[in-house]
GROMACS .gro file of C-alpha atoms in nm:
model
  205
    1MET     CA    1   0.010  -0.006   0.003
    2LYS     CA    2   0.109   0.362  -0.056
    3LEU     CA    3   0.083   0.582   0.251
    4SER     CA    4  -0.092   0.900   0.191
    5VAL     CA    5  -0.153   1.213   0.403
    6ASN     CA    6  -0.473   1.410   0.320
    7ILE     CA    7  -0.482   1.746   0.487
    8PHE     CA    8  -0.682   2.061   0.511
    9LEU     CA    9  -0.432   2.354   0.542
   10THR     CA   10  -0.456   2.739   0.584
   11LEU     CA   11  -0.218   2.966   0.374
   12ASP     CA   12   0.002   2.995   0.680
   13GLY     CA   13   0.029   2.623   0.711
   14VAL     CA   14  -0.204   2.551   1.000
   15MET     CA   15  -0.407   2.223   1.000
   16GLN     CA   16  -0.566   2.261   1.342
   17GLY     CA   17  -0.949   2.262   1.401
   18PRO     CA   18  -1.066   2.290   1.036
   19GLY     CA   19  -1.420   2.162   1.088
   20GLY     CA   20  -1.533   2.372   1.386
   21PRO     CA   21  -1.446   2.598   1.671
   22LYS     CA   22  -1.458   2.310   1.933
   23GLU     CA   23  -1.290   2.043   1.722
   24ASP     CA   24  -0.942   2.092   1.863
   25THR     CA   25  -0.875   2.361   2.108
   26SER     CA   26  -0.552   2.231   2.238
   27GLY     CA   27  -0.289   2.482   2.296
   28GLY     CA   28  -0.560   2.748   2.335
   29PHE     CA   29  -0.654   2.747   1.964
   30GLU     CA   30  -0.961   2.961   1.910
   31ARG     CA   31  -0.993   2.995   1.524
   32GLY     CA   32  -1.128   2.651   1.431
   33GLY     CA   33  -1.386   2.607   1.163
   34TRP     CA   34  -1.186   2.801   0.894
   35VAL     CA   35  -1.283   2.531   0.633
   36VAL     CA   36  -1.659   2.583   0.648
   37PRO     CA   37  -1.702   2.911   0.455
   38HIS     CA   38  -1.494   2.785   0.164
   39PHE     CA   39  -1.596   2.429   0.120
   40ASP     CA   40  -1.793   2.352  -0.202
   41GLU     CA   41  -1.896   2.069  -0.428
   42ALA     CA   42  -1.552   2.064  -0.600
   43GLY     CA   43  -1.387   2.020  -0.262
   44GLY     CA   44  -1.637   1.751  -0.163
   45ALA     CA   45  -1.570   1.572  -0.497
   46PHE     CA   46  -1.200   1.588  -0.433
   47VAL     CA   47  -1.236   1.438  -0.094
   48SER     CA   48  -1.464   1.145  -0.220
   49ARG     CA   49  -1.217   1.072  -0.504
   50TYR     CA   50  -0.916   1.017  -0.259
   51PHE     CA   51  -1.141   0.809  -0.020
   52GLU     CA   52  -1.199   0.574  -0.318
   53GLN     CA   53  -0.834   0.491  -0.300
   54ALA     CA   54  -0.846   0.400   0.083
   55GLU     CA   55  -0.752   0.041   0.185
   56ALA     CA   56  -0.710   0.123   0.552
   57PHE     CA   57  -0.673   0.436   0.773
   58LEU     CA   58  -0.392   0.551   1.013
   59TYR     CA   59  -0.449   0.798   1.302
   60GLY     CA   60  -0.293   0.964   1.596
   61ARG     CA   61  -0.484   0.939   1.925
   62LEU     CA   62  -0.645   1.280   1.939
   63THR     CA   63  -0.773   1.273   1.576
   64TYR     CA   64  -0.894   0.907   1.627
   65GLN     CA   65  -1.106   1.006   1.923
   66ILE     CA   66  -1.249   1.314   1.733
   67MET     CA   67  -1.330   1.088   1.432
   68ALA     CA   68  -1.466   0.804   1.647
   69ALA     CA   69  -1.708   1.034   1.821
   70HIS     CA   70  -1.875   1.132   1.504
   71TRP     CA   71  -1.847   0.897   1.216
   72PRO     CA   72  -2.017   0.600   1.374
   73LEU     CA   73  -2.329   0.820   1.400
   74VAL     CA   74  -2.340   0.852   1.016
   75THR     CA   75  -2.517   0.544   0.898
   76ASP     CA   76  -2.612   0.623   0.562
   77PRO     CA   77  -2.482   0.329   0.357
   78ALA     CA   78  -2.454   0.573   0.054
   79ASP     CA   79  -2.223   0.800   0.208
   80PRO     CA   80  -1.880   0.738   0.045
   81VAL     CA   81  -1.671   0.862   0.334
   82ALA     CA   82  -1.867   0.712   0.644
   83GLY     CA   83  -1.901   0.369   0.469
   84ARG     CA   84  -1.532   0.333   0.446
   85LEU     CA   85  -1.430   0.506   0.773
   86ASN     CA   86  -1.672   0.283   0.978
   87THR     CA   87  -1.591  -0.056   0.811
   88TYR     CA   88  -1.221  -0.049   0.685
   89PRO     CA   89  -0.933  -0.133   0.908
   90LYS     CA   90  -0.819   0.147   1.124
   91TYR     CA   91  -0.470   0.180   1.312
   92VAL     CA   92  -0.421   0.430   1.586
   93VAL     CA   93  -0.063   0.523   1.715
   94SER     CA   94  -0.080   0.577   2.081
   95SER     CA   95   0.107   0.475   2.404
   96THR     CA   96  -0.199   0.554   2.614
   97LEU     CA   97  -0.510   0.447   2.447
   98THR     CA   98  -0.614   0.098   2.549
   99ASP     CA   99  -0.779  -0.165   2.325
  100ALA     CA  100  -1.107  -0.132   2.503
  101GLU     CA  101  -1.107   0.248   2.436
  102ALA     CA  102  -1.045   0.192   2.074
  103SER     CA  103  -1.414   0.089   2.036
  104TRP     CA  104  -1.464   0.205   1.670
  105GLU     CA  105  -1.516  -0.099   1.455
  106ASN     CA  106  -1.213  -0.279   1.315
  107SER     CA  107  -0.958  -0.063   1.506
  108THR     CA  108  -0.614  -0.179   1.618
  109VAL     CA  109  -0.377   0.031   1.854
  110LEU     CA  110  -0.019   0.043   1.750
  111ARG     CA  111   0.226   0.058   2.045
  112GLY     CA  112   0.607   0.047   2.066
  113ASP     CA  113   0.793   0.081   1.746
  114PHE     CA  114   0.504   0.208   1.545
  115LEU     CA  115   0.728   0.321   1.251
  116ALA     CA  116   0.825  -0.050   1.206
  117ALA     CA  117   0.453  -0.154   1.226
  118ILE     CA  118   0.353   0.122   0.958
  119ARG     CA  119   0.638  -0.012   0.727
  120GLU     CA  120   0.486  -0.358   0.758
  121LEU     CA  121   0.142  -0.232   0.692
  122LYS     CA  122   0.274  -0.060   0.374
  123GLN     CA  123   0.400  -0.407   0.246
  124GLN     CA  124   0.044  -0.541   0.256
  125PRO     CA  125  -0.137  -0.548  -0.082
  126GLY     CA  126  -0.390  -0.284  -0.151
  127LYS     CA  127  -0.442   0.082  -0.262
  128GLU     CA  128  -0.358   0.329   0.020
  129LEU     CA  129  -0.302   0.359   0.390
  130GLN     CA  130  -0.447   0.692   0.454
  131VAL     CA  131  -0.379   0.958   0.708
  132HIS     CA  132  -0.640   1.236   0.762
  133GLY     CA  133  -0.533   1.523   0.975
  134CYS     CA  134  -0.306   1.403   1.264
  135ALA     CA  135  -0.057   1.686   1.278
  136GLN     CA  136   0.201   1.521   1.503
  137LEU     CA  137   0.180   1.192   1.329
  138ALA     CA  138   0.201   1.345   0.990
  139ARG     CA  139   0.512   1.529   1.085
  140THR     CA  140   0.678   1.217   1.218
  141LEU     CA  141   0.581   1.025   0.907
  142HIS     CA  142   0.732   1.296   0.693
  143GLU     CA  143   1.060   1.310   0.885
  144ALA     CA  144   1.089   0.945   0.853
  145GLY     CA  145   1.051   0.946   0.474
  146LEU     CA  146   0.730   0.715   0.486
  147ILE     CA  147   0.491   0.937   0.293
  148ASP     CA  148   0.428   0.853  -0.077
  149VAL     CA  149   0.140   1.095  -0.156
  150TYR     CA  150   0.043   1.435  -0.007
  151ARG     CA  151  -0.301   1.559  -0.090
  152LEU     CA  152  -0.342   1.911   0.035
  153MET     CA  153  -0.649   2.133   0.029
  154ILE     CA  154  -0.512   2.491   0.098
  155PHE     CA  155  -0.774   2.745   0.195
  156PRO     CA  156  -0.758   3.116   0.137
  157VAL     CA  157  -0.729   3.205   0.506
  158THR     CA  158  -0.449   3.263   0.761
  159VAL     CA  159  -0.512   3.194   1.141
  160GLY     CA  160  -0.174   3.254   1.293
  161ASP     CA  161  -0.062   3.010   1.569
  162GLY     CA  162  -0.169   2.644   1.546
  163LYS     CA  163  -0.050   2.290   1.453
  164ARG     CA  164   0.129   2.271   1.136
  165LEU     CA  165   0.230   1.996   0.887
  166PHE     CA  166   0.582   2.082   0.865
  167SER     CA  167   0.799   2.158   1.163
  168PRO     CA  168   1.072   2.418   1.141
  169GLY     CA  169   1.328   2.125   1.159
  170ALA     CA  170   1.166   1.908   0.897
  171PRO     CA  171   1.397   1.759   0.627
  172ALA     CA  172   1.426   1.948   0.309
  173THR     CA  173   1.208   1.779   0.045
  174GLY     CA  174   1.111   1.842  -0.325
  175PHE     CA  175   0.769   1.765  -0.455
  176ARG     CA  176   0.632   1.653  -0.796
  177THR     CA  177   0.288   1.805  -0.867
  178VAL     CA  178   0.059   1.523  -0.974
  179SER     CA  179  -0.246   1.730  -1.013
  180ALA     CA  180  -0.357   2.091  -0.920
  181GLU     CA  181  -0.683   2.253  -0.941
  182THR     CA  182  -0.878   2.554  -0.782
  183THR     CA  183  -1.229   2.557  -0.668
  184SER     CA  184  -1.482   2.836  -0.701
  185THR     CA  185  -1.409   2.946  -0.358
  186GLY     CA  186  -1.039   2.970  -0.415
  187VAL     CA  187  -0.931   2.652  -0.242
  188SER     CA  188  -0.610   2.486  -0.410
  189LEU     CA  189  -0.642   2.111  -0.449
  190LEU     CA  190  -0.292   1.974  -0.472
  191THR     CA  191  -0.173   1.614  -0.513
  192LEU     CA  192   0.191   1.583  -0.471
  193GLU     CA  193   0.463   1.311  -0.454
  194PRO     CA  194   0.785   1.368  -0.270
  195VAL     CA  195   1.122   1.385  -0.473
  196PRO     CA  196   1.474   1.455  -0.373
  197PHE     CA  197   1.524   1.829  -0.265
  198ALA     CA  198   1.722   2.026  -0.534
  199ALA     CA  199   1.853   2.390  -0.534
  200GLY     CA  200   2.037   2.615  -0.760
  201ASP     CA  201   2.220   2.946  -0.784
  202PHE     CA  202   2.099   3.234  -1.009
  203THR     CA  203   2.435   3.411  -0.948
  204ILE     CA  204   2.639   3.148  -1.132
  205ASN     CA  205   2.699   3.231  -1.503
   0.00000   0.00000   0.00000
């Protein structure tokens, strides 16, 4: 399986609390819900397309608990997102979550050397092992060089402080643009694949 990260981002690189003011207030974050005014049919279609590539899902503890509190309540069998989230295998990286607390159907807690476990998951047949949100986990996977596909929905808004996809100490990485489009509300929809970092010098004749 390929490992993909699928992220909603502000122009200043924040990925925290996209869906609502109370979604993730950790660190005193008060500007959640910045996705809502800009989400349209084209954005929804982009999300639906990448969910079609899912074979399994990978979460950090906080995002897992946020998702597990909502999606099991969405029972429409025709919902392309809920149907997959509620039935496909889910893996959650946590040193504190117990198996009993991971009550969302078909969930497994990854403890110990979770990067080794993720490498093993990637060796299984299938389409994609998908990460949605999960700032800390996404940064760790990026730094470990485990991500094969980055799908970024970049919203035309800045919010200042908040959790970011790339930390200041992240390794330099180049990206190949697989696809790029813009919605009617100005959201950039990017699909990227990592390539080796390259630089040049305009001052050399």
